[in-house]
Coordinates of C-alpha atoms in Angstrom, one line a residue:
X1 CA 225.7 348.4 246.8
X2 CA 229.2 347.2 245.9
X3 CA 231.4 346.7 249.0
X4 CA 234.9 348.3 249.1
X5 CA 237.7 347.5 251.5
X6 CA 237.2 350.7 253.4
X7 CA 233.7 349.7 254.2
X8 CA 234.9 346.7 256.2
X9 CA 235.8 346.0 259.8
X10 CA 237.5 342.7 260.2
X11 CA 237.9 340.9 263.5
X12 CA 240.2 337.8 263.3
X13 CA 240.3 335.0 265.8
X14 CA 242.5 331.9 266.3
X15 CA 240.6 329.8 263.8
X16 CA 242.2 331.9 261.0
X17 CA 245.6 330.6 261.9
X18 CA 244.7 326.9 261.9
X19 CA 244.9 326.2 258.2
X20 CA 248.1 325.5 256.4
X21 CA 250.8 326.8 256.0
X22 CA 250.2 328.6 259.4
X23 CA 249.1 325.4 261.1
X24 CA 249.1 326.9 264.6
X25 CA 247.5 324.8 267.3
X26 CA 244.0 325.7 268.6
X27 CA 243.7 325.9 272.4
X28 CA 241.9 322.6 272.8
X29 CA 245.0 320.9 271.4
X30 CA 247.3 323.0 273.6
X31 CA 245.2 322.1 276.6
X32 CA 245.4 318.4 275.9
X33 CA 249.1 318.5 275.3
X34 CA 249.7 320.5 278.5
X35 CA 247.7 317.9 280.5
X36 CA 249.5 315.1 279.0
X37 CA 252.8 316.8 279.8
X38 CA 251.8 317.1 283.4
X39 CA 250.6 313.5 283.6
X40 CA 247.0 314.7 284.2
X41 CA 243.8 313.2 282.6
X42 CA 243.5 314.4 279.0
X43 CA 241.2 311.9 277.2
X44 CA 237.7 313.3 277.3
X45 CA 236.2 310.0 276.1
X46 CA 237.6 308.0 279.0
X47 CA 237.9 310.2 282.0
X48 CA 235.3 312.6 283.5
X49 CA 238.2 314.7 284.9
X50 CA 239.3 315.4 281.4
X51 CA 235.8 316.3 280.3
X52 CA 235.7 318.7 283.3
X53 CA 238.6 320.7 281.8
X54 CA 237.1 321.0 278.4
X55 CA 234.9 324.1 279.0
X56 CA 237.5 326.1 280.9
X57 CA 238.8 329.2 279.1
X58 CA 242.4 329.5 277.9
X59 CA 243.1 332.4 280.3
X60 CA 242.4 330.4 283.4
X61 CA 244.9 327.7 282.3
X62 CA 247.5 330.3 281.5
X63 CA 247.0 331.9 284.9
X64 CA 247.4 328.5 286.6
X65 CA 250.6 327.9 284.6
X66 CA 251.9 331.3 285.6
X67 CA 251.2 330.6 289.2
X68 CA 253.1 327.4 288.8
X69 CA 256.2 329.2 287.7
X70 CA 255.8 328.8 283.9
X71 CA 257.0 331.8 281.9
X72 CA 253.8 331.7 279.8
X73 CA 254.7 334.6 277.3
X74 CA 258.0 333.1 276.5
X75 CA 256.5 329.6 276.0
X76 CA 253.6 331.0 273.8
X77 CA 256.2 332.8 271.7
X78 CA 257.8 329.5 271.0
X79 CA 254.4 327.8 270.3
X80 CA 252.9 330.6 268.1
X81 CA 256.0 331.9 266.4
X82 CA 256.0 329.1 263.9
X83 CA 254.2 328.7 260.6
X84 CA 253.8 331.0 257.6
X85 CA 250.8 333.2 256.5
X86 CA 248.0 331.3 254.8
X87 CA 245.6 332.5 252.2
X88 CA 243.3 334.1 254.8
X89 CA 246.1 336.1 256.3
X90 CA 247.1 337.4 252.9
X91 CA 243.5 338.4 252.1
X92 CA 243.2 340.2 255.5
X93 CA 246.5 342.0 255.0
X94 CA 245.5 343.2 251.5
X95 CA 242.2 344.4 252.7
X96 CA 244.0 346.4 255.5
X97 CA 246.3 348.0 252.9
X98 CA 243.2 349.0 250.8
X99 CA 241.5 350.7 253.8
X100 CA 239.8 348.1 255.9
X101 CA 240.0 348.3 259.7
X102 CA 241.5 345.1 261.1
X103 CA 241.5 343.9 264.7
X104 CA 242.8 340.5 266.0
X105 CA 243.0 339.0 269.4
X106 CA 245.7 336.6 268.1
X107 CA 249.2 336.9 269.4
X108 CA 250.8 335.5 266.3
X109 CA 252.3 337.9 263.7
X110 CA 251.1 336.2 260.6
X111 CA 248.8 339.1 259.3
X112 CA 251.6 341.6 259.6
X113 CA 254.1 339.2 257.9
X114 CA 251.6 338.8 255.1
X115 CA 251.3 342.6 254.8
X116 CA 255.0 343.3 254.8
X117 CA 256.8 346.4 256.1
X118 CA 253.8 348.6 255.3
X119 CA 251.5 346.9 257.8
X120 CA 252.7 347.9 261.2
X121 CA 250.6 346.7 264.1
X122 CA 249.5 348.7 267.1
X123 CA 249.4 346.4 270.1
X124 CA 248.3 346.6 273.8
X125 CA 249.5 347.8 276.3
X126 CA 250.1 350.9 274.0
X127 CA 247.0 352.9 273.2
X128 CA 245.4 352.5 269.8
X129 CA 247.5 354.8 267.4
X130 CA 245.7 357.1 265.1
X131 CA 245.8 355.7 261.5
X132 CA 246.9 352.2 262.5
X133 CA 245.3 349.6 260.2
X134 CA 246.1 346.5 262.3
X135 CA 245.1 346.6 266.0
X136 CA 246.0 343.9 268.6
X137 CA 244.1 344.6 271.8
X138 CA 245.5 341.5 273.6
X139 CA 249.1 342.2 272.7
X140 CA 251.6 340.6 270.3
X141 CA 254.5 338.2 270.4
X142 CA 257.6 339.9 271.5
X143 CA 255.7 342.2 273.8
X144 CA 253.3 342.0 276.7
X145 CA 250.3 339.6 276.4
X146 CA 246.9 339.4 278.0
X147 CA 247.0 335.7 279.0
X148 CA 245.3 335.5 282.4
X149 CA 241.8 335.7 283.7
X150 CA 242.3 338.8 285.8
X151 CA 243.4 340.9 282.8
X152 CA 240.4 339.8 280.7
X153 CA 238.0 340.7 283.6
X154 CA 239.3 344.2 283.7
X155 CA 237.6 344.7 280.4
X156 CA 238.7 346.6 277.3
X157 CA 240.6 349.8 278.2
X158 CA 238.5 352.9 277.6
X159 CA 240.8 354.2 274.8
X160 CA 240.5 350.8 273.0
X161 CA 236.8 350.7 273.4
X162 CA 236.4 354.2 272.0
X163 CA 238.5 353.2 269.0
X164 CA 236.5 350.0 268.5
X165 CA 233.3 352.0 268.4
X166 CA 234.8 354.4 265.9
X167 CA 236.1 351.6 263.7
X168 CA 232.8 349.7 263.4
X169 CA 230.6 352.7 262.9
X170 CA 228.7 352.4 259.6
X171 CA 230.9 349.5 258.4
X172 CA 230.2 345.9 257.5
X173 CA 231.6 343.7 260.3
X174 CA 233.3 340.4 259.4
X175 CA 234.3 337.9 262.1
X176 CA 236.8 335.3 260.9
X177 CA 237.7 332.2 262.9
X178 CA 236.4 333.9 266.0
X179 CA 234.2 332.2 268.7
X180 CA 233.2 335.4 270.5
X181 CA 234.3 334.1 274.0
X182 CA 236.7 336.9 275.1
X183 CA 235.2 338.3 278.2
X184 CA 236.7 341.8 277.7
X185 CA 234.7 342.0 274.4
X186 CA 231.7 339.8 275.1
X187 CA 229.8 342.2 277.4
X188 CA 230.0 345.1 274.9
X189 CA 229.7 343.5 271.4
X190 CA 225.9 343.9 271.1
X191 CA 226.0 347.6 272.1
X192 CA 229.1 348.4 270.1
X193 CA 227.8 346.8 266.9
X194 CA 224.5 348.7 267.1
X195 CA 226.3 351.4 265.0
X196 CA 227.6 349.0 262.5
X197 CA 226.0 347.7 259.3
X198 CA 225.7 344.0 258.5
X199 CA 227.6 341.4 260.5
X200 CA 229.0 338.4 258.7
X201 CA 230.5 335.5 260.7
X202 CA 232.8 332.9 259.2
X203 CA 233.4 330.0 261.6
X204 CA 233.0 326.3 261.9
X205 CA 229.3 325.2 261.7
X206 CA 227.9 324.2 265.1
X207 CA 224.2 324.6 266.1
X208 CA 224.9 325.3 269.7
X209 CA 227.6 327.8 269.0
X210 CA 225.4 329.5 266.4
X211 CA 222.7 329.9 269.0
X212 CA 225.2 331.4 271.4
X213 CA 226.4 333.9 268.8
X214 CA 222.8 334.9 268.0
X215 CA 222.3 335.6 271.7
X216 CA 225.6 337.5 271.9
X217 CA 224.5 339.8 269.1
X218 CA 220.8 339.9 269.9
X219 CA 220.3 343.4 268.5
X220 CA 221.8 342.5 265.1
X221 CA 219.8 339.2 265.1
X222 CA 216.6 341.0 265.8
X223 CA 217.2 343.5 263.0
X224 CA 218.0 340.7 260.5
X225 CA 221.5 342.0 260.0
X226 CA 223.5 339.1 261.5
X227 CA 224.5 336.4 259.0
X228 CA 226.2 333.2 260.2
X229 CA 227.5 332.1 256.8
X230 CA 227.3 328.4 255.9
X231 CA 230.3 326.5 254.5
X232 CA 231.2 327.0 250.8
X233 CA 231.9 323.9 248.6
X234 CA 235.7 323.6 248.1
X235 CA 237.5 324.1 244.8
X236 CA 237.2 321.3 242.3
X237 CA 239.2 318.2 243.1
X238 CA 239.4 319.0 246.9
X239 CA 237.6 316.8 249.4
X240 CA 234.7 318.5 251.2
X241 CA 235.7 319.9 254.7
X242 CA 234.4 322.9 256.6
X243 CA 237.1 325.6 256.5
X244 CA 236.2 329.2 257.6
X245 CA 239.4 330.6 256.0
X246 CA 238.4 329.2 252.6
X247 CA 234.8 330.5 253.1
X248 CA 236.2 334.0 253.8
X249 CA 238.7 334.0 250.8
X250 CA 235.9 332.8 248.5
X251 CA 233.6 335.6 249.8
X252 CA 236.4 338.1 249.1
X253 CA 236.7 336.8 245.6
X254 CA 232.9 336.8 245.0
X255 CA 232.6 340.4 246.3
X256 CA 235.5 341.5 244.1
X257 CA 237.4 342.8 247.2
X258 CA 240.8 341.0 246.9
X259 CA 242.2 337.8 245.4
X260 CA 244.8 335.4 246.6
X261 CA 247.1 333.1 244.6
X262 CA 245.4 329.7 243.9
X263 CA 248.3 327.7 245.2
X264 CA 247.9 329.3 248.6
X265 CA 244.2 328.8 248.5
X266 CA 244.6 325.1 247.8
X267 CA 247.0 324.7 250.8
X268 CA 244.1 325.7 253.1
X269 CA 242.8 322.2 252.7
X270 CA 245.9 320.3 253.6
X271 CA 245.8 318.5 257.0
X272 CA 247.5 320.8 259.5
X273 CA 250.3 319.2 261.6
X274 CA 251.1 321.5 264.4
X275 CA 254.4 321.3 266.2
X276 CA 254.0 321.4 270.0
X277 CA 256.6 323.0 272.2
X278 CA 256.7 321.3 275.6
X279 CA 256.4 323.4 278.7
X280 CA 259.8 324.3 280.3
X281 CA 260.8 321.2 282.2
X282 CA 262.0 323.0 285.3
X283 CA 258.6 324.4 286.1
X284 CA 256.4 321.3 285.6
X285 CA 256.6 320.0 289.2
X286 CA 255.2 323.2 290.6
X287 CA 252.6 323.8 287.9
X288 CA 251.1 320.3 288.4
X289 CA 249.4 320.9 291.8
X290 CA 248.2 324.3 290.7
X291 CA 246.4 322.8 287.7
X292 CA 245.1 319.9 289.9
X293 CA 243.6 322.5 292.2
X294 CA 242.1 324.3 289.2
X295 CA 240.5 321.1 288.0
X296 CA 239.1 320.3 291.4
X297 CA 241.5 317.5 292.3
X298 CA 242.1 318.9 295.7
X299 CA 243.3 315.6 297.3
X300 CA 245.7 315.1 294.4
X301 CA 246.9 318.7 294.7
X302 CA 247.7 318.2 298.4
X303 CA 249.7 315.1 297.6
X304 CA 251.7 316.9 294.9
X305 CA 252.4 319.8 297.2
X306 CA 253.6 317.4 300.0
X307 CA 256.0 315.7 297.6
X308 CA 257.4 319.2 296.8
X309 CA 258.2 319.8 300.4
X310 CA 261.2 317.5 300.0
X311 CA 262.6 319.7 297.2
X312 CA 264.2 322.9 298.5
X313 CA 263.6 324.9 295.4
X314 CA 259.8 324.4 295.7
X315 CA 259.5 324.3 299.5
X316 CA 258.1 327.8 300.0
X317 CA 255.6 327.4 297.1
X318 CA 254.5 324.0 298.5
X319 CA 253.9 325.4 302.0
X320 CA 251.8 328.3 300.5
X321 CA 249.9 325.9 298.3
X322 CA 249.0 323.6 301.3
X323 CA 248.0 326.6 303.5
X324 CA 245.7 327.9 300.7
X325 CA 244.1 324.6 300.2
X326 CA 243.5 324.2 303.9
X327 CA 241.9 327.6 304.2
X328 CA 239.8 327.3 301.1
X329 CA 238.7 323.7 301.5
X330 CA 238.8 323.2 305.3
X331 CA 235.8 322.3 307.5
X332 CA 234.3 323.5 310.7
X333 CA 237.5 323.1 312.5
X334 CA 239.0 325.9 310.4
X335 CA 235.9 328.0 311.2
X336 CA 236.4 327.4 315.0
X337 CA 240.1 328.3 314.8
X338 CA 239.4 331.5 312.8
X339 CA 236.8 332.7 315.4
X340 CA 239.8 333.9 317.3
X341 CA 240.4 336.6 314.6
X342 CA 237.8 338.7 316.5
X343 CA 240.5 339.2 319.1
X344 CA 242.9 340.9 316.7
X345 CA 242.9 344.7 316.9
X346 CA 241.7 346.3 313.6
X347 CA 244.8 348.4 313.1
X348 CA 247.7 348.4 310.6
X349 CA 248.4 345.0 308.9
X350 CA 246.4 343.2 311.6
X351 CA 243.3 344.8 310.1
X352 CA 243.8 343.0 306.8
X353 CA 244.7 339.7 308.6
X354 CA 241.6 340.0 310.8
X355 CA 239.3 340.8 307.8
X356 CA 240.6 337.8 305.7
X357 CA 240.3 335.4 308.6
X358 CA 236.7 336.4 309.4
X359 CA 235.7 336.2 305.8
X360 CA 237.2 332.7 305.6
X361 CA 235.3 331.8 308.7
X362 CA 232.0 333.0 307.2
X363 CA 232.8 331.0 304.0
X364 CA 233.2 327.8 306.0
X365 CA 230.0 328.5 307.9
X366 CA 228.2 329.1 304.6
X367 CA 229.4 325.8 303.2
X368 CA 228.2 324.1 306.4
X369 CA 224.7 325.6 306.1
X370 CA 225.0 327.9 309.1
X371 CA 223.0 330.6 307.3
X372 CA 221.8 332.5 310.4
X373 CA 225.4 333.0 311.5
X374 CA 226.3 334.2 308.0
X375 CA 223.4 336.7 308.0
X376 CA 224.6 338.0 311.4
X377 CA 228.1 338.4 310.1
X378 CA 227.1 340.2 307.0
X379 CA 224.4 342.5 308.4
X380 CA 226.2 345.8 307.9
X381 CA 227.6 345.5 304.4
X382 CA 228.2 348.5 302.2
X383 CA 229.3 349.0 298.6
X384 CA 232.9 349.0 299.8
X385 CA 232.7 345.7 301.7
X386 CA 234.1 343.6 298.8
X387 CA 232.3 340.9 296.8
X388 CA 232.9 337.9 299.1
X389 CA 230.6 338.9 302.0
X390 CA 227.9 339.9 299.5
X391 CA 228.2 336.5 297.9
X392 CA 227.9 334.8 301.3
X393 CA 225.0 337.0 302.2
X394 CA 223.2 336.2 298.9
X395 CA 223.6 332.4 299.6
X396 CA 222.3 332.8 303.1
X397 CA 219.3 335.0 302.1
X398 CA 218.4 332.5 299.3
X399 CA 218.2 329.5 301.7
X400 CA 216.8 331.2 304.8
X401 CA 215.2 334.6 304.2
X402 CA 214.3 336.4 301.0
X403 CA 214.8 335.2 297.4
X404 CA 214.4 338.7 296.0
X405 CA 216.9 340.1 298.5
X406 CA 219.2 337.2 297.5
X407 CA 219.0 338.3 293.9
X408 CA 219.9 341.9 294.7
X409 CA 222.8 340.8 297.0
X410 CA 224.0 338.6 294.2
X411 CA 223.9 341.5 291.7
X412 CA 225.9 343.7 294.0
X413 CA 228.4 340.9 294.5
X414 CA 228.8 340.4 290.8
X415 CA 229.4 344.1 290.1
X416 CA 232.0 344.2 292.9
X417 CA 233.7 341.0 291.8
X418 CA 234.0 342.4 288.2
X419 CA 235.6 345.5 289.6
X420 CA 238.0 343.4 291.6
X421 CA 238.9 341.3 288.5
X422 CA 238.5 338.1 290.4
X423 CA 237.1 335.3 288.1
X424 CA 236.1 332.9 290.8
X425 CA 234.1 335.5 292.7
X426 CA 232.5 336.7 289.5
X427 CA 231.3 333.1 288.7
X428 CA 230.2 332.5 292.3
X429 CA 228.2 335.7 292.4
X430 CA 226.6 334.9 289.1
X431 CA 225.7 331.4 290.4
X432 CA 224.1 332.8 293.6
X433 CA 222.0 335.3 291.6
X434 CA 221.0 332.8 288.9
X435 CA 219.9 330.2 291.4
X436 CA 218.0 332.8 293.5
X437 CA 216.2 333.9 290.3
X438 CA 215.2 330.4 289.5
X439 CA 213.9 329.6 293.0
X440 CA 212.0 332.9 292.9
X441 CA 210.4 331.7 289.6
X442 CA 211.8 334.7 287.7
X443 CA 212.7 332.3 285.0
X444 CA 213.4 334.6 282.0
X445 CA 215.8 336.6 284.2
X446 CA 217.4 333.4 285.4
X447 CA 218.0 332.3 281.8
X448 CA 219.5 335.6 280.9
X449 CA 221.7 335.6 283.9
X450 CA 222.8 332.1 283.2
X451 CA 223.7 332.8 279.6
X452 CA 225.3 336.2 280.0
X453 CA 226.9 336.0 283.4
X454 CA 227.3 332.5 284.8
X455 CA 228.2 330.4 281.8
X456 CA 230.8 332.7 280.3
X457 CA 232.5 333.5 283.6
X458 CA 232.3 330.0 284.9
X459 CA 234.6 329.0 282.1
X460 CA 237.1 331.6 283.3
X461 CA 236.9 330.5 286.9
X462 CA 237.2 326.8 287.6
X463 CA 235.6 323.4 286.9
X464 CA 233.1 323.5 289.7
X465 CA 231.5 326.7 288.4
X466 CA 230.9 325.1 285.0
X467 CA 229.4 322.2 286.9
X468 CA 227.0 324.5 288.7
X469 CA 226.1 326.2 285.4
X470 CA 225.1 322.7 284.1
X471 CA 223.2 322.1 287.3
X472 CA 221.1 325.3 286.8
X473 CA 220.5 324.4 283.2
X474 CA 219.1 321.1 284.5
X475 CA 216.8 322.9 287.0
X476 CA 215.4 325.2 284.3
X477 CA 214.7 322.1 282.1
X478 CA 212.8 320.6 285.0
X479 CA 210.7 323.7 285.2
X480 CA 210.0 323.4 281.4
X481 CA 209.0 319.7 281.8
X482 CA 211.8 318.5 279.6
X483 CA 213.1 315.4 281.3
X484 CA 215.5 314.5 278.6
X485 CA 217.3 317.8 278.6
X486 CA 217.4 317.9 282.4
X487 CA 218.9 314.4 282.5
X488 CA 221.7 315.4 280.1
X489 CA 222.5 318.6 282.0
X490 CA 222.5 316.9 285.3
X491 CA 224.7 314.1 283.9
X492 CA 227.3 316.6 282.8
X493 CA 227.2 318.4 286.1
X494 CA 227.6 315.2 288.1
X495 CA 230.6 314.1 285.9
X496 CA 232.3 317.4 286.7
X497 CA 231.6 317.2 290.4
X498 CA 232.8 313.6 290.6
X499 CA 235.9 314.6 288.7
X500 CA 236.9 316.8 291.6
X501 CA 235.3 314.6 294.3
X502 CA 233.1 317.5 295.4
X503 CA 230.4 315.6 297.3
X504 CA 228.2 318.6 298.0
X505 CA 227.8 319.1 294.2
X506 CA 227.2 315.4 293.6
X507 CA 224.6 315.4 296.4
X508 CA 222.8 318.4 294.9
X509 CA 222.6 316.7 291.5
X510 CA 221.4 313.4 292.9
X511 CA 218.6 315.2 294.8
X512 CA 217.6 317.3 291.8
X513 CA 217.5 314.2 289.6
X514 CA 214.6 312.9 291.8
X515 CA 212.4 315.6 290.3
X516 CA 213.4 314.4 286.8
X517 CA 212.4 310.8 287.7
X518 CA 209.1 312.0 289.0
X519 CA 208.6 313.7 285.6
X520 CA 209.2 310.4 283.9
X521 CA 206.5 308.6 286.0
X522 CA 206.1 305.9 288.7
X523 CA 208.4 303.3 287.0
X524 CA 211.3 305.6 286.4
X525 CA 213.6 304.2 289.1
X526 CA 212.7 306.7 291.8
X527 CA 213.1 304.3 294.7
X528 CA 216.5 303.1 293.4
X529 CA 217.6 306.7 293.2
X530 CA 216.7 307.2 296.8
X531 CA 218.8 304.2 297.7
X532 CA 221.7 305.6 295.7
X533 CA 221.5 308.9 297.7
X534 CA 221.5 307.0 301.0
X535 CA 224.5 304.9 299.9
X536 CA 226.4 308.0 298.8
X537 CA 225.6 309.8 302.1
X538 CA 227.1 306.9 304.1
X539 CA 230.3 306.7 302.1
X540 CA 233.4 308.7 302.7
X541 CA 237.0 309.1 301.6
X542 CA 240.0 311.1 302.6
X543 CA 240.3 312.9 299.3
X544 CA 236.6 313.8 298.9
X545 CA 235.3 317.2 299.7
X546 CA 232.1 317.3 301.8
X547 CA 231.6 320.6 303.5
X548 CA 228.0 320.2 304.6
X549 CA 227.7 316.9 306.4
X550 CA 224.3 316.2 307.8
X551 CA 223.0 319.3 306.1
X552 CA 219.3 319.7 307.0
X553 CA 218.5 321.7 304.0
X554 CA 219.5 318.9 301.7
X555 CA 217.7 316.3 303.9
X556 CA 214.5 318.3 303.7
X557 CA 214.8 318.5 300.0
X558 CA 214.9 314.7 299.8
X559 CA 211.9 314.4 302.1
X560 CA 209.8 316.8 299.9
X561 CA 210.7 314.7 296.8
X562 CA 209.6 311.5 298.7
X563 CA 206.4 313.2 299.8
X564 CA 205.4 314.2 296.3
X565 CA 206.2 310.8 294.9
X566 CA 204.0 309.2 297.7
X567 CA 201.2 311.7 297.1
X568 CA 201.1 311.4 293.3
X569 CA 202.6 308.1 292.2
X570 CA 202.1 305.6 294.9
X571 CA 199.1 307.2 296.6
X572 CA 200.5 306.5 300.0
X573 CA 198.7 309.4 301.7
X574 CA 199.8 308.6 305.2
X575 CA 203.4 308.5 304.2
X576 CA 203.0 311.8 302.2
X577 CA 201.4 313.5 305.2
X578 CA 204.1 312.4 307.6
X579 CA 206.8 313.7 305.4
X580 CA 205.1 317.0 304.7
X581 CA 204.5 317.6 308.4
X582 CA 208.2 317.0 309.2
X583 CA 209.3 319.5 306.5
X584 CA 206.6 322.0 307.5
X585 CA 208.5 322.5 310.7
X586 CA 211.8 323.2 308.9
X587 CA 213.8 326.3 309.9
X588 CA 214.2 327.0 306.2
X589 CA 211.2 329.1 305.1
X590 CA 211.3 327.9 301.5
X591 CA 211.0 324.2 302.7
X592 CA 208.4 325.1 305.4
X593 CA 206.3 326.8 302.7
X594 CA 206.7 323.7 300.5
X595 CA 205.7 321.4 303.4
X596 CA 202.5 323.4 304.2
X597 CA 201.7 323.5 300.5
X598 CA 201.9 319.7 300.4
X599 CA 199.6 319.4 303.4
X600 CA 197.2 321.8 301.7
X601 CA 197.2 319.6 298.6
X602 CA 196.3 316.6 300.7
X603 CA 193.5 318.6 302.4
X604 CA 192.0 319.6 299.1
X605 CA 192.1 316.1 297.7
X606 CA 190.2 314.8 300.7
X607 CA 187.4 317.4 300.8
X608 CA 188.9 319.4 303.7
X609 CA 189.4 323.2 303.6
X610 CA 193.0 323.7 302.6
X611 CA 194.0 325.7 305.7
X612 CA 197.6 324.9 305.3
X613 CA 197.5 326.8 302.0
X614 CA 197.1 330.0 304.0
X615 CA 200.2 329.3 305.9
X616 CA 202.1 328.3 302.8
X617 CA 200.9 331.5 301.1
X618 CA 202.0 333.7 303.9
X619 CA 205.5 332.2 304.1
X620 CA 206.0 332.0 300.4
X621 CA 204.8 335.5 299.8
X622 CA 207.2 336.8 302.5
X623 CA 210.3 335.2 300.9
X624 CA 209.3 335.8 297.3
X625 CA 208.7 332.1 296.3
X626 CA 206.3 332.9 293.4
X627 CA 205.7 329.3 292.3
X628 CA 204.6 328.3 295.8
X629 CA 202.4 331.5 296.0
X630 CA 200.6 330.6 292.8
X631 CA 199.9 327.0 293.9
X632 CA 198.7 328.1 297.3
X633 CA 196.3 330.7 295.8
X634 CA 195.0 328.2 293.3
X635 CA 194.2 325.8 296.1
X636 CA 192.4 328.5 298.1
X637 CA 190.4 329.6 295.0
X638 CA 189.4 326.0 294.0
X639 CA 185.7 325.5 294.1
X640 CA 185.8 321.9 295.4
X641 CA 188.0 318.8 295.9
X642 CA 190.3 317.6 293.2
X643 CA 193.7 316.0 292.5
X644 CA 196.3 318.8 292.9
X645 CA 198.8 318.8 290.1
X646 CA 202.3 317.5 290.8
X647 CA 204.7 320.1 292.1
X648 CA 208.2 320.3 290.7
X649 CA 210.9 322.4 292.4
X650 CA 214.7 322.0 292.3

């Protein structure tokens, strides 16, 4: 069937405005120039701190700049107001005039300029006007813009979602220069597009991005109606180069939809030279510590705020920034001070102060591994308690009580955090739920939660949540027996944690990597890795963040790795037994079950009844540790002695 313009729904992203003569900068370039302007690390090839910023979403940067006093909409108007419509903009405008429905999340006005006076956009915050051919759900230059994380987390307004569903129904959907990362659209795309026809996607080729897009539109992929179109050879005489705008214009020509003048088409292949408008100079000093905090450079942020104390114009902002850093990144001393909040009467404004102080105290206790205290403090939660106590409860349940209950608490926390529009809480809740699912050996659910909840929202939160997402990826790779993939994921995670000097994260990666080294075999450098962990544990630094000093949970995890290495690789049975016995007495039931399971494996290998398997089974079954349950049952059902398989858990 021949396609007509009125059969099309076009969704245009920033990639369409990259080619000449538009030549607008992509966000990666903007981010690099912003970091350079603030004298922060920007070269990903040389500095892990720069690599740490590369996965963060544009909105989280814009929010940080706004908090630092930058007038972001005005600055974006200067940055994105340049350039002229390119061939793709002209093609889109002509299709809109001929009856296509066109949506764009771009702030620039290049499509409407290409369409002339007859193409009037309808932009947020107004509702979608009936009969409008060009809709801009994130706003447009000269008006209000959706430029921060909280706004995106609120989701697409109901009137806009209703219009989106109406516009795609029965139409062929075309994505142009769009990556599919907007979190107000991402959760609904697959459902919305169920009523559409074929989906064509014009973007730069990238196997990892292609996989993500197929997961994003799983329904269309399953029905065979999603086409990620490959690059088209350029016109004769032009050097080959991937260019989605050219691919789209060529497709329009081939389908007989619209044509564009050849001189404009050839300009698509010119090297774009984007002009960068620097951030307003007066706001740079205050924006710098906010971005340092976002990137996890807490010590550097403190130093920057202290320098601002000497500048009257920034004094109040500096005091607030220092207090926030102290509350969010303080240690047990902060928890002890905040205990006094119980004495405040829960009336009037004191009710809010009391609640926030007690939540901060519970957060500090959770970071320090005081899980029983956290469970006591979150024992009477309701659906109106807010996301933070549910997040803390999920973490405490995962480490000291029930994995399945931790999953449920994490799900409640995630729903509440979405409703609150708080990106860090959303990412934190997703992390707790994903990790609990992985520990419970509900691996398919863990992968889904990682890909649909943790990874997308981590990019909207902060560097450490991207690092934790990489950490979970590494853990899943260990479960799959893929040492190479696990090593790569853990390396990225460690780079990010070291970039913000978050010792707890680095410690977690170093311990988890022991399982990878056991996967590789006895000559993998396991003993050297143990020495690295011990050296790291002994070191300290004023600017490093270490919330959980002498944390027994982490220590027991190391003992279990050592015990398995001794049992399987060095055959030092006495050492393995000593280590397993120590962990079997752990106050953490997951580790206690693991310790008893190790003792049961030794019993089975030495022709003794695996009595410890019964204890391991009882504890593991109670907390929902399915992998431990399966191994314990296998030992109890074994007909005779034999070498128990190596056990991997991280």
